[in-house]
PDB file of C-alpha atoms in Angstrom:
ATOM      1  CA  UNK A   1      66.807  40.943 -45.668  1.00 58.00           C
ATOM      2  CA  UNK A   2      67.938  41.214 -49.304  1.00 65.00           C
ATOM      3  CA  UNK A   3      69.716  38.325 -51.042  1.00 65.00           C
ATOM      4  CA  UNK A   4      73.447  38.934 -51.294  1.00 61.00           C
ATOM      5  CA  UNK A   5      75.544  37.893 -54.289  1.00 58.00           C
ATOM      6  CA  UNK A   6      78.486  35.629 -53.392  1.00 57.00           C
ATOM      7  CA  UNK A   7      81.910  36.994 -54.171  1.00 56.00           C
ATOM      8  CA  UNK A   8      83.841  36.617 -56.375  1.00 55.00           C
ATOM      9  CA  UNK A   9      81.724  36.646 -59.510  1.00 57.00           C
ATOM     10  CA  UNK A  10      82.577  33.812 -61.897  1.00 55.00           C
ATOM     11  CA  UNK A  11      83.903  36.280 -64.454  1.00 60.00           C
ATOM     12  CA  UNK A  12      86.450  37.384 -61.848  1.00 60.00           C
ATOM     13  CA  UNK A  13      87.918  33.909 -61.443  1.00 57.00           C
ATOM     14  CA  UNK A  14      91.031  33.530 -63.614  1.00 64.00           C
ATOM     15  CA  UNK A  15      93.813  31.033 -64.152  1.00 67.00           C
ATOM     16  CA  UNK A  16      92.063  28.183 -62.342  1.00 61.00           C
ATOM     17  CA  UNK A  17      92.788  24.605 -63.307  1.00 66.00           C
ATOM     18  CA  UNK A  18      91.856  21.293 -61.818  1.00 66.00           C
ATOM     19  CA  UNK A  19      94.313  18.435 -62.043  1.00 76.00           C
ATOM     20  CA  UNK A  20      93.193  14.828 -62.271  1.00 72.00           C
ATOM     21  CA  UNK A  21      94.672  14.264 -58.825  1.00 77.00           C
ATOM     22  CA  UNK A  22      92.097  16.705 -57.413  1.00 85.00           C
ATOM     23  CA  UNK A  23      89.117  14.897 -58.951  1.00 88.00           C
ATOM     24  CA  UNK A  24      86.827  13.130 -56.485  1.00 91.00           C
ATOM     25  CA  UNK A  25      86.290   9.361 -56.545  1.00 93.00           C
ATOM     26  CA  UNK A  26      83.817   8.364 -59.238  1.00 94.00           C
ATOM     27  CA  UNK A  27      85.051  11.017 -61.681  1.00 94.00           C
ATOM     28  CA  UNK A  28      85.637  10.140 -65.316  1.00 95.00           C
ATOM     29  CA  UNK A  29      89.345  10.638 -65.994  1.00 95.00           C
ATOM     30  CA  UNK A  30      89.353   9.740 -69.695  1.00 96.00           C
ATOM     31  CA  UNK A  31      87.337   8.035 -72.423  1.00 97.00           C
ATOM     32  CA  UNK A  32      88.856   6.094 -75.336  1.00 98.00           C
ATOM     33  CA  UNK A  33      86.739   4.894 -78.269  1.00 97.00           C
ATOM     34  CA  UNK A  34      87.118   2.631 -81.258  1.00 95.00           C
ATOM     35  CA  UNK A  35      84.504   2.092 -83.953  1.00 90.00           C
ATOM     36  CA  UNK A  36      84.909  -0.144 -86.985  1.00 84.00           C
ATOM     37  CA  UNK A  37      82.548  -0.098 -89.924  1.00 81.00           C
ATOM     38  CA  UNK A  38      82.203  -2.918 -92.398  1.00 74.00           C
ATOM     39  CA  UNK A  39      83.908  -1.779 -95.595  1.00 65.00           C
ATOM     40  CA  UNK A  40      85.721   1.215 -94.042  1.00 61.00           C
ATOM     41  CA  UNK A  41      89.104   0.128 -95.352  1.00 52.00           C
ATOM     42  CA  UNK A  42      90.427  -0.790 -91.880  1.00 52.00           C
ATOM     43  CA  UNK A  43      91.405  -4.435 -92.200  1.00 48.00           C
ATOM     44  CA  UNK A  44      88.960  -6.941 -93.642  1.00 52.00           C
ATOM     45  CA  UNK A  45      85.344  -5.882 -94.012  1.00 56.00           C
ATOM     46  CA  UNK A  46      84.205  -8.410 -91.399  1.00 67.00           C
ATOM     47  CA  UNK A  47      85.674 -10.814 -88.859  1.00 71.00           C
ATOM     48  CA  UNK A  48      84.794 -14.438 -89.544  1.00 75.00           C
ATOM     49  CA  UNK A  49      85.401 -17.600 -87.483  1.00 79.00           C
ATOM     50  CA  UNK A  50      84.718 -21.254 -88.244  1.00 77.00           C
ATOM     51  CA  UNK A  51      85.975 -22.784 -85.003  1.00 81.00           C
ATOM     52  CA  UNK A  52      84.776 -23.207 -81.435  1.00 82.00           C
ATOM     53  CA  UNK A  53      88.129 -21.786 -80.284  1.00 87.00           C
ATOM     54  CA  UNK A  54      88.051 -18.069 -79.440  1.00 90.00           C
ATOM     55  CA  UNK A  55      89.862 -15.901 -82.016  1.00 89.00           C
ATOM     56  CA  UNK A  56      90.795 -12.217 -82.005  1.00 92.00           C
ATOM     57  CA  UNK A  57      88.669  -9.719 -83.865  1.00 89.00           C
ATOM     58  CA  UNK A  58      89.737  -6.251 -85.036  1.00 87.00           C
ATOM     59  CA  UNK A  59      87.507  -4.657 -82.383  1.00 91.00           C
ATOM     60  CA  UNK A  60      89.937  -3.224 -79.803  1.00 95.00           C
ATOM     61  CA  UNK A  61      90.542  -0.095 -77.738  1.00 98.00           C
ATOM     62  CA  UNK A  62      93.712   1.163 -76.053  1.00 98.00           C
ATOM     63  CA  UNK A  63      93.844   3.081 -72.781  1.00 98.00           C
ATOM     64  CA  UNK A  64      96.675   4.109 -70.463  1.00 98.00           C
ATOM     65  CA  UNK A  65      95.247   4.641 -66.964  1.00 97.00           C
ATOM     66  CA  UNK A  66      96.355   7.751 -65.089  1.00 95.00           C
ATOM     67  CA  UNK A  67      95.892   6.062 -61.691  1.00 95.00           C
ATOM     68  CA  UNK A  68      96.744   2.470 -60.780  1.00 97.00           C
ATOM     69  CA  UNK A  69      93.677   2.421 -58.499  1.00 97.00           C
ATOM     70  CA  UNK A  70      91.236   3.338 -61.306  1.00 97.00           C
ATOM     71  CA  UNK A  71      88.460   1.113 -62.593  1.00 98.00           C
ATOM     72  CA  UNK A  72      88.035   0.769 -66.348  1.00 98.00           C
ATOM     73  CA  UNK A  73      84.444   0.533 -67.598  1.00 98.00           C
ATOM     74  CA  UNK A  74      84.247  -1.261 -70.938  1.00 98.00           C
ATOM     75  CA  UNK A  75      81.195  -0.876 -73.228  1.00 97.00           C
ATOM     76  CA  UNK A  76      80.879  -3.023 -76.359  1.00 95.00           C
ATOM     77  CA  UNK A  77      78.289  -2.922 -79.132  1.00 92.00           C
ATOM     78  CA  UNK A  78      78.361  -5.228 -82.164  1.00 87.00           C
ATOM     79  CA  UNK A  79      75.979  -5.276 -85.126  1.00 83.00           C
ATOM     80  CA  UNK A  80      75.694  -8.002 -87.727  1.00 76.00           C
ATOM     81  CA  UNK A  81      76.436 -11.104 -85.647  1.00 77.00           C
ATOM     82  CA  UNK A  82      75.786 -13.710 -88.275  1.00 75.00           C
ATOM     83  CA  UNK A  83      75.590 -17.487 -87.892  1.00 71.00           C
ATOM     84  CA  UNK A  84      75.597 -19.548 -91.050  1.00 69.00           C
ATOM     85  CA  UNK A  85      72.724 -21.999 -91.243  1.00 58.00           C
ATOM     86  CA  UNK A  86      73.889 -24.641 -88.781  1.00 62.00           C
ATOM     87  CA  UNK A  87      71.310 -25.834 -86.257  1.00 61.00           C
ATOM     88  CA  UNK A  88      72.105 -25.414 -82.572  1.00 62.00           C
ATOM     89  CA  UNK A  89      74.800 -22.811 -83.024  1.00 69.00           C
ATOM     90  CA  UNK A  90      75.509 -19.346 -81.659  1.00 75.00           C
ATOM     91  CA  UNK A  91      78.363 -16.899 -80.970  1.00 78.00           C
ATOM     92  CA  UNK A  92      80.657 -16.890 -77.974  1.00 84.00           C
ATOM     93  CA  UNK A  93      81.891 -13.351 -77.319  1.00 88.00           C
ATOM     94  CA  UNK A  94      84.781 -12.685 -74.933  1.00 93.00           C
ATOM     95  CA  UNK A  95      86.852  -9.754 -73.670  1.00 96.00           C
ATOM     96  CA  UNK A  96      90.640 -10.173 -73.615  1.00 97.00           C
ATOM     97  CA  UNK A  97      93.329  -7.691 -72.623  1.00 98.00           C
ATOM     98  CA  UNK A  98      97.038  -7.079 -73.090  1.00 98.00           C
ATOM     99  CA  UNK A  99      98.874  -5.103 -70.391  1.00 98.00           C
ATOM    100  CA  UNK A 100     102.116  -3.266 -71.178  1.00 98.00           C
ATOM    101  CA  UNK A 101     102.595  -5.012 -74.525  1.00 97.00           C
ATOM    102  CA  UNK A 102     102.166  -8.521 -73.093  1.00 98.00           C
ATOM    103  CA  UNK A 103     100.176 -11.327 -74.666  1.00 98.00           C
ATOM    104  CA  UNK A 104      96.387 -11.246 -74.661  1.00 98.00           C
ATOM    105  CA  UNK A 105      94.510 -13.169 -71.984  1.00 97.00           C
ATOM    106  CA  UNK A 106      90.911 -13.352 -70.810  1.00 96.00           C
ATOM    107  CA  UNK A 107      89.907 -10.633 -68.341  1.00 96.00           C
ATOM    108  CA  UNK A 108      89.365 -11.928 -64.823  1.00 93.00           C
ATOM    109  CA  UNK A 109      85.845 -11.722 -63.495  1.00 91.00           C
ATOM    110  CA  UNK A 110      84.267 -13.216 -66.636  1.00 90.00           C
ATOM    111  CA  UNK A 111      84.267 -16.988 -67.080  1.00 89.00           C
ATOM    112  CA  UNK A 112      87.039 -17.461 -69.641  1.00 87.00           C
ATOM    113  CA  UNK A 113      86.606 -13.779 -70.492  1.00 90.00           C
ATOM    114  CA  UNK A 114      83.223 -14.590 -72.003  1.00 87.00           C
ATOM    115  CA  UNK A 115      80.462 -11.978 -72.010  1.00 83.00           C
ATOM    116  CA  UNK A 116      78.009 -14.415 -73.574  1.00 79.00           C
ATOM    117  CA  UNK A 117      77.924 -17.957 -74.907  1.00 71.00           C
ATOM    118  CA  UNK A 118      74.566 -18.067 -76.630  1.00 66.00           C
ATOM    119  CA  UNK A 119      74.310 -14.899 -78.671  1.00 63.00           C
ATOM    120  CA  UNK A 120      72.127 -15.422 -81.724  1.00 61.00           C
ATOM    121  CA  UNK A 121      71.224 -19.030 -80.871  1.00 58.00           C
ATOM    122  CA  UNK A 122      69.098 -20.800 -83.464  1.00 56.00           C
ATOM    123  CA  UNK A 123      68.149 -24.452 -83.166  1.00 58.00           C
ATOM    124  CA  UNK A 124      66.660 -24.954 -86.623  1.00 56.00           C
ATOM    125  CA  UNK A 125      69.565 -24.624 -89.078  1.00 56.00           C
ATOM    126  CA  UNK A 126      68.403 -21.199 -90.284  1.00 59.00           C
ATOM    127  CA  UNK A 127      70.851 -18.355 -90.817  1.00 61.00           C
ATOM    128  CA  UNK A 128      70.593 -15.750 -88.061  1.00 62.00           C
ATOM    129  CA  UNK A 129      71.648 -12.085 -87.823  1.00 68.00           C
ATOM    130  CA  UNK A 130      71.709 -10.266 -84.460  1.00 76.00           C
ATOM    131  CA  UNK A 131      73.112  -7.320 -82.564  1.00 81.00           C
ATOM    132  CA  UNK A 132      74.655  -7.460 -79.098  1.00 84.00           C
ATOM    133  CA  UNK A 133      75.965  -5.087 -76.425  1.00 90.00           C
ATOM    134  CA  UNK A 134      77.586  -5.583 -73.047  1.00 92.00           C
ATOM    135  CA  UNK A 135      79.546  -3.833 -70.311  1.00 95.00           C
ATOM    136  CA  UNK A 136      82.208  -4.881 -67.824  1.00 96.00           C
ATOM    137  CA  UNK A 137      84.194  -3.139 -65.059  1.00 97.00           C
ATOM    138  CA  UNK A 138      87.872  -4.089 -64.869  1.00 97.00           C
ATOM    139  CA  UNK A 139      90.297  -3.364 -62.018  1.00 97.00           C
ATOM    140  CA  UNK A 140      93.653  -3.485 -63.804  1.00 97.00           C
ATOM    141  CA  UNK A 141      95.826  -2.029 -60.985  1.00 97.00           C
ATOM    142  CA  UNK A 142      98.324  -0.532 -63.425  1.00 98.00           C
ATOM    143  CA  UNK A 143      99.280   2.634 -65.266  1.00 97.00           C
ATOM    144  CA  UNK A 144     100.710   0.616 -68.152  1.00 98.00           C
ATOM    145  CA  UNK A 145      99.008   0.734 -71.532  1.00 98.00           C
ATOM    146  CA  UNK A 146      96.110  -1.726 -71.804  1.00 98.00           C
ATOM    147  CA  UNK A 147      94.538  -3.009 -75.017  1.00 98.00           C
ATOM    148  CA  UNK A 148      91.037  -4.502 -74.628  1.00 98.00           C
ATOM    149  CA  UNK A 149      90.029  -6.704 -77.550  1.00 97.00           C
ATOM    150  CA  UNK A 150      86.933  -8.705 -78.500  1.00 93.00           C
ATOM    151  CA  UNK A 151      87.406 -12.406 -79.237  1.00 92.00           C
ATOM    152  CA  UNK A 152      84.673 -14.602 -80.676  1.00 88.00           C
ATOM    153  CA  UNK A 153      83.956 -18.167 -81.782  1.00 84.00           C
ATOM    154  CA  UNK A 154      81.149 -20.511 -82.699  1.00 81.00           C
ATOM    155  CA  UNK A 155      79.466 -22.101 -79.702  1.00 79.00           C
ATOM    156  CA  UNK A 156      79.142 -25.722 -80.866  1.00 73.00           C
ATOM    157  CA  UNK A 157      79.681 -26.762 -84.446  1.00 66.00           C
ATOM    158  CA  UNK A 158      82.825 -26.025 -86.359  1.00 56.00           C
ATOM    159  CA  UNK A 159      80.992 -26.526 -89.644  1.00 67.00           C
ATOM    160  CA  UNK A 160      80.054 -23.282 -91.339  1.00 69.00           C
ATOM    161  CA  UNK A 161      81.083 -19.889 -89.998  1.00 71.00           C
ATOM    162  CA  UNK A 162      80.047 -16.973 -87.805  1.00 75.00           C
ATOM    163  CA  UNK A 163      80.786 -13.339 -88.544  1.00 76.00           C
ATOM    164  CA  UNK A 164      80.932  -9.989 -86.792  1.00 76.00           C
ATOM    165  CA  UNK A 165      79.705  -7.114 -89.005  1.00 77.00           C
ATOM    166  CA  UNK A 166      78.308  -9.390 -91.707  1.00 73.00           C
ATOM    167  CA  UNK A 167      76.525  -6.634 -93.696  1.00 73.00           C
ATOM    168  CA  UNK A 168      77.866  -3.531 -95.425  1.00 72.00           C
ATOM    169  CA  UNK A 169      76.221  -1.117 -92.960  1.00 75.00           C
ATOM    170  CA  UNK A 170      77.146  -2.981 -89.738  1.00 81.00           C
ATOM    171  CA  UNK A 171      79.586  -1.657 -87.150  1.00 85.00           C
ATOM    172  CA  UNK A 172      81.309  -2.649 -83.918  1.00 89.00           C
ATOM    173  CA  UNK A 173      82.245  -0.310 -81.083  1.00 93.00           C
ATOM    174  CA  UNK A 174      84.304  -0.615 -77.936  1.00 96.00           C
ATOM    175  CA  UNK A 175      84.786   2.106 -75.357  1.00 98.00           C
ATOM    176  CA  UNK A 176      87.095   2.257 -72.329  1.00 98.00           C
ATOM    177  CA  UNK A 177      86.260   4.735 -69.560  1.00 98.00           C
ATOM    178  CA  UNK A 178      88.718   5.355 -66.709  1.00 98.00           C
ATOM    179  CA  UNK A 179      86.929   6.049 -63.420  1.00 97.00           C
ATOM    180  CA  UNK A 180      88.916   7.410 -60.480  1.00 96.00           C
ATOM    181  CA  UNK A 181      88.569   5.527 -57.203  1.00 95.00           C
TER     182      UNK A 181
END
């Protein structure tokens, strides 16, 4: 029996569109990206902290979910995490969010919003330079605009400073991906 071609041929299909409401669970609805390069003219060339208290960086991404049931997958990559020569110190890196123009607060599901507490740890008072990346899945239950922002601080000592994007060719990226449920 010969193989039959299914009808209609793809070239015969016209004026077909798929709405986001028709997408199956697990589909990517949208992707929002932000990349900052040291020396790109967007704000200061690096973000520096000298305290153990978390402070906002310029690394942030905005997304407005289409569905209140969606999950938001956050990817972060930071180059040039620098700790000034202070023994026993490291970076704390946290993810905060603002929903609908509200104030920023730590995302739930991470202890104090913190991705990591010991990034770039050095115990011998030598300057250290590292890169870091992390991911997190948030369940915001809203269709309001959300801003996800990276906060950072020194782990122990307030003497000296820590920087994100310490060198001229360093960058930081944050990506928000809406996934339909």
